XYZ file of C-alpha atoms in Angstrom:
325
model
C -12.069 -19.402 0.603
C -10.492 -16.517 -1.224
C -8.216 -15.885 1.745
C -5.174 -17.376 3.555
C -6.827 -20.720 4.341
C -8.293 -20.984 0.858
C -4.815 -20.937 -0.697
C -2.920 -22.983 1.897
C -5.148 -26.053 1.475
C -4.646 -26.471 -2.314
C -0.949 -25.698 -1.790
C -0.666 -28.639 0.618
C -2.567 -30.885 -1.800
C -0.382 -29.985 -4.795
C 2.870 -30.416 -2.869
C 1.636 -33.813 -1.649
C 0.775 -34.851 -5.215
C 4.151 -33.631 -6.471
C 6.040 -35.682 -3.871
C 3.846 -38.740 -4.526
C 4.292 -38.589 -8.310
C 8.044 -38.045 -7.965
C 8.339 -41.130 -5.754
C 6.225 -43.187 -8.151
C 8.285 -42.012 -11.129
C 11.565 -42.998 -9.447
C 10.153 -46.419 -8.539
C 9.046 -46.980 -12.137
C 12.531 -46.175 -13.366
C 14.096 -48.472 -10.743
C 11.852 -51.438 -11.634
C 11.940 -50.846 -15.388
C 14.800 -53.246 -16.194
C 14.329 -55.540 -13.204
C 13.423 -59.121 -14.015
C 10.086 -60.303 -12.735
C 10.278 -62.804 -9.863
C 7.727 -65.254 -8.612
C 7.093 -63.339 -5.403
C 7.124 -59.745 -6.652
C 5.212 -58.210 -9.568
C 5.928 -54.502 -10.266
C 2.833 -54.201 -12.471
C 0.565 -55.324 -9.636
C 2.315 -52.885 -7.289
C 1.799 -49.907 -9.579
C -1.792 -50.948 -10.251
C -2.457 -50.780 -6.505
C -0.634 -47.452 -6.351
C -2.897 -46.070 -9.084
C -5.934 -47.237 -7.139
C -4.618 -45.636 -3.936
C -3.781 -42.437 -5.812
C -7.319 -42.201 -7.169
C -8.831 -42.689 -3.712
C -6.544 -40.012 -2.240
C -7.419 -37.584 -5.058
C -11.139 -38.081 -4.504
C -10.667 -37.584 -0.760
C -8.657 -34.390 -1.276
C -11.260 -33.036 -3.682
C -14.113 -33.744 -1.261
C -12.243 -32.080 1.619
C -11.535 -29.019 -0.520
C -15.083 -28.701 -1.848
C -16.832 -29.228 1.484
C -14.482 -26.988 3.464
C -14.931 -24.197 0.928
C -18.709 -24.459 0.917
C -19.555 -24.934 4.577
C -17.144 -22.617 6.379
C -18.814 -19.770 8.339
C -20.102 -17.343 5.741
C -19.602 -19.820 2.884
C -22.048 -20.254 -0.023
C -23.469 -23.563 1.327
C -23.930 -24.944 -2.212
C -25.981 -21.902 -3.281
C -24.657 -20.189 -6.393
C -27.144 -17.329 -6.732
C -29.180 -15.485 -4.104
C -32.491 -14.576 -5.741
C -33.629 -12.475 -2.777
C -30.675 -10.092 -3.032
C -30.159 -10.646 -6.795
C -26.440 -11.336 -6.534
C -23.968 -14.186 -6.863
C -22.906 -15.896 -3.653
C -19.115 -15.845 -3.073
C -17.926 -16.591 -6.601
C -14.291 -16.923 -5.490
C -15.255 -19.946 -3.394
C -17.006 -21.435 -6.417
C -13.784 -20.982 -8.418
C -11.978 -23.205 -5.925
C -14.911 -25.636 -5.947
C -14.589 -26.048 -9.731
C -10.865 -26.816 -9.522
C -11.396 -29.409 -6.785
C -14.226 -30.977 -8.788
C -12.055 -31.697 -11.825
C -9.198 -33.066 -9.740
C -11.778 -35.300 -8.081
C -12.803 -36.515 -11.544
C -9.118 -37.242 -12.167
C -9.161 -39.483 -9.091
C -12.263 -41.293 -10.372
C -10.500 -41.797 -13.718
C -7.451 -43.318 -11.999
C -9.686 -45.752 -10.121
C -11.450 -46.772 -13.346
C -8.171 -47.212 -15.247
C -6.764 -49.440 -12.486
C -9.872 -51.649 -12.356
C -10.956 -51.765 -16.021
C -8.141 -53.186 -18.135
C -9.717 -52.137 -21.437
C -9.239 -48.428 -20.700
C -6.022 -46.979 -22.149
C -3.392 -45.713 -19.642
C -3.331 -42.347 -21.412
C -6.941 -41.760 -20.344
C -5.820 -40.572 -16.894
C -3.241 -38.255 -18.508
C -5.989 -36.774 -20.675
C -8.141 -36.159 -17.594
C -5.174 -34.540 -15.812
C -4.697 -32.273 -18.816
C -8.386 -31.348 -18.670
C -8.116 -30.515 -14.942
C -5.066 -28.311 -15.598
C -6.851 -26.442 -18.398
C -9.794 -25.772 -16.067
C -7.400 -24.613 -13.330
C -5.629 -22.265 -15.752
C -8.924 -20.836 -17.019
C -10.187 -20.248 -13.472
C -6.990 -18.522 -12.343
C -6.942 -16.349 -15.441
C -10.300 -14.940 -14.278
C -9.469 -15.108 -10.554
C -7.780 -11.710 -10.224
C -10.773 -9.392 -10.566
C -10.722 -6.593 -7.999
C -7.404 -7.580 -6.382
C -4.324 -5.622 -5.430
C -1.368 -5.291 -7.823
C 0.917 -7.623 -5.837
C -1.843 -10.205 -5.510
C -2.499 -10.067 -9.270
C 1.229 -10.497 -9.969
C 1.442 -13.623 -7.784
C -1.676 -15.094 -9.425
C -0.241 -14.400 -12.887
C 2.944 -16.283 -11.974
C 0.793 -19.147 -10.726
C -1.167 -19.069 -13.995
C 2.133 -19.327 -15.904
C 3.199 -22.349 -13.840
C -0.163 -24.029 -14.514
C 0.179 -23.448 -18.268
C 3.691 -24.941 -18.268
C 2.421 -27.972 -16.356
C -0.404 -28.423 -18.875
C 2.092 -28.197 -21.752
C 4.328 -30.894 -20.254
C 1.287 -33.097 -19.583
C 0.244 -32.672 -23.215
C 3.717 -33.816 -24.289
C 3.344 -36.930 -22.113
C 0.400 -38.032 -24.258
C 2.809 -38.553 -27.169
C 6.091 -39.257 -25.367
C 5.645 -42.422 -23.322
C 7.950 -43.764 -20.584
C 10.275 -40.738 -20.442
C 11.402 -40.178 -16.886
C 12.732 -36.691 -17.632
C 9.343 -35.494 -18.879
C 7.520 -37.013 -15.900
C 9.973 -35.497 -13.411
C 9.553 -32.122 -15.097
C 5.783 -32.381 -14.627
C 6.108 -33.358 -10.963
C 8.557 -30.511 -10.295
C 6.080 -28.053 -11.817
C 3.391 -29.380 -9.485
C 5.737 -28.708 -6.571
C 6.227 -25.206 -7.972
C 2.455 -24.698 -8.095
C 2.099 -25.791 -4.486
C 4.820 -23.420 -3.314
C 3.242 -20.511 -5.218
C -0.107 -21.268 -3.622
C 1.631 -20.761 -0.288
C 3.103 -17.473 -1.535
C -0.340 -16.357 -2.707
C -1.777 -17.276 0.701
C 0.853 -15.113 2.383
C -0.057 -12.170 0.158
C -3.776 -12.746 0.848
C -3.160 -12.715 4.581
C -1.253 -9.429 4.597
C -2.821 -6.254 5.848
C -3.094 -3.128 3.724
C -0.938 -0.447 5.372
C -3.036 2.514 6.412
C -6.345 0.851 5.451
C -6.710 -2.395 7.418
C -5.210 -3.844 10.568
C -3.539 -7.170 11.205
C -6.888 -8.848 11.956
C -8.306 -8.297 8.479
C -10.010 -11.334 6.922
C -8.885 -10.336 3.437
C -11.015 -9.291 0.481
C -13.934 -11.737 0.284
C -16.048 -10.240 -2.511
C -16.371 -7.331 -4.906
C -18.199 -5.125 -2.392
C -15.337 -5.393 0.121
C -12.862 -4.602 -2.657
C -14.793 -1.419 -3.482
C -14.824 -0.484 0.206
C -11.047 -0.959 0.359
C -10.541 1.235 -2.701
C -12.836 3.894 -1.207
C -10.765 3.927 2.002
C -7.538 4.228 0.026
C -8.861 7.163 -1.990
C -10.254 9.026 1.039
C -7.491 8.258 3.583
C -9.736 6.150 5.831
C -8.998 3.129 7.970
C -11.365 0.233 8.761
C -11.542 0.185 12.551
C -13.053 -3.331 12.678
C -9.764 -4.857 11.524
C -7.631 -3.264 14.231
C -8.858 -5.484 17.064
C -9.115 -9.241 17.414
C -12.680 -10.504 17.570
C -14.090 -13.834 18.634
C -15.343 -15.951 15.733
C -18.972 -15.490 16.762
C -18.486 -11.701 16.712
C -16.991 -11.476 13.218
C -20.304 -11.431 11.395
C -22.787 -8.742 12.519
C -25.510 -9.991 10.163
C -27.107 -13.431 10.093
C -29.934 -14.476 7.796
C -33.279 -15.348 9.447
C -32.783 -19.041 8.675
C -29.253 -18.935 10.130
C -27.682 -20.197 6.900
C -25.790 -17.065 5.870
C -23.431 -14.834 7.818
C -21.810 -11.682 6.469
C -19.475 -9.006 7.732
C -21.187 -6.029 6.139
C -21.055 -3.388 8.901
C -17.907 -1.307 9.285
C -16.687 1.749 11.164
C -14.352 3.996 9.172
C -12.017 6.532 10.771
C -9.671 9.153 9.460
C -6.065 8.047 9.173
C -4.784 11.461 10.180
C -6.988 11.791 13.249
C -6.257 8.747 15.430
C -9.788 8.607 16.805
C -10.363 4.923 17.316
C -9.846 3.145 20.620
C -11.772 -0.124 20.346
C -14.393 -1.519 17.976
C -16.519 -4.620 18.585
C -19.913 -6.193 17.988
C -22.506 -6.174 20.772
C -24.326 -9.468 20.406
C -27.969 -9.617 21.420
C -28.420 -5.847 21.590
C -31.994 -4.774 20.824
C -31.480 -2.050 18.217
C -34.593 -2.699 16.101
C -32.619 -4.227 13.198
C -31.604 -7.681 12.039
C -27.954 -6.656 12.507
C -25.802 -6.933 15.584
C -24.955 -3.577 17.123
C -21.479 -2.398 16.127
C -19.892 -0.083 18.677
C -16.655 1.852 18.953
C -14.962 3.981 21.576
C -13.217 7.133 20.404
C -10.419 9.162 21.872
C -10.638 12.793 20.847
C -7.627 15.026 21.220
C -8.869 18.575 21.762
C -6.686 21.580 21.234
C -5.600 23.276 24.440
C -6.196 27.024 24.583
C -4.058 28.962 26.999
C -5.723 31.329 29.474
C -5.133 35.066 29.061
C -5.170 37.695 31.797
C -5.925 40.606 29.507
C -9.593 41.567 29.191
C -11.073 40.958 25.775
C -12.287 44.103 24.053
C -15.149 43.812 21.596
C -15.180 45.969 18.487
C -18.555 47.692 18.636
C -18.335 48.678 14.996
C -18.514 45.005 14.019
C -21.824 44.431 15.813
C -24.725 44.264 13.280
C -27.272 47.058 13.482
C -30.116 44.641 14.282
C -28.334 43.504 17.445
C -27.256 46.958 18.582
C -29.241 48.766 21.264
C -31.320 51.842 20.360
C -30.132 55.261 21.527
C -32.547 57.304 23.600
């Protein structure tokens, strides 16, 4: 999910968490000095809110992990392909790791709301652990990316580190609404930057890819992009919209893996391409779908001349000249 969709989903989750925690923080401050009545108990309310928050966190984590693993062309819970001796979509596993630790945060919230003996700071400690994992993953998440994409990820890494620092302060500073609101605002900042990163991921590379590019999915595609930039080539596959079933010209024999590994490259100067698409079911003797393209060649027009052309006989090689008799 190292593309537009892979960054929009965590952005929505983080913005939702930021709004939820801000609302809960304001309610805590409003009920702090309120006297307890016989029909309303704020502690019971917030205990139920913690339980609901944990369930929502676990649900978000499961949605993120499953959607990242089982999308078309996803790793399908396979980390290493021993047949091809390569890792399987490591960027998707980066997102899987982040979702996993936020899911553990949800489990911790459920345990803290049901087991009274657990300290309330236990959930804060688990949140701090999840933020450290997120920061570590994003620090190593920029390999083989464009300069603008790296810059946006570095800003996101900075926001994550600031959020972790404020969460660490909350372990020692209890019941401070300003510190909690600062943490929730930083979560909103993270969510907005995920959206910005998704926008950068979804952009086309001028002169290299078209508007239907899927984005860089792995290191091999990044090398192909760099090769096209260095040699003034354009990837013709990305210039035309394809149906979802035509995006992947190779499918594994068991049908579990799909990859877009066949490309047609054209010169940027010579506008040769007309249309490029996959021909499904074509019998070409390979396990790949046939990739076709139509070209439009612009030939130079040569004007007709009325003068007879005179050959220079002195330039004719001796071997081709006729013998004199």
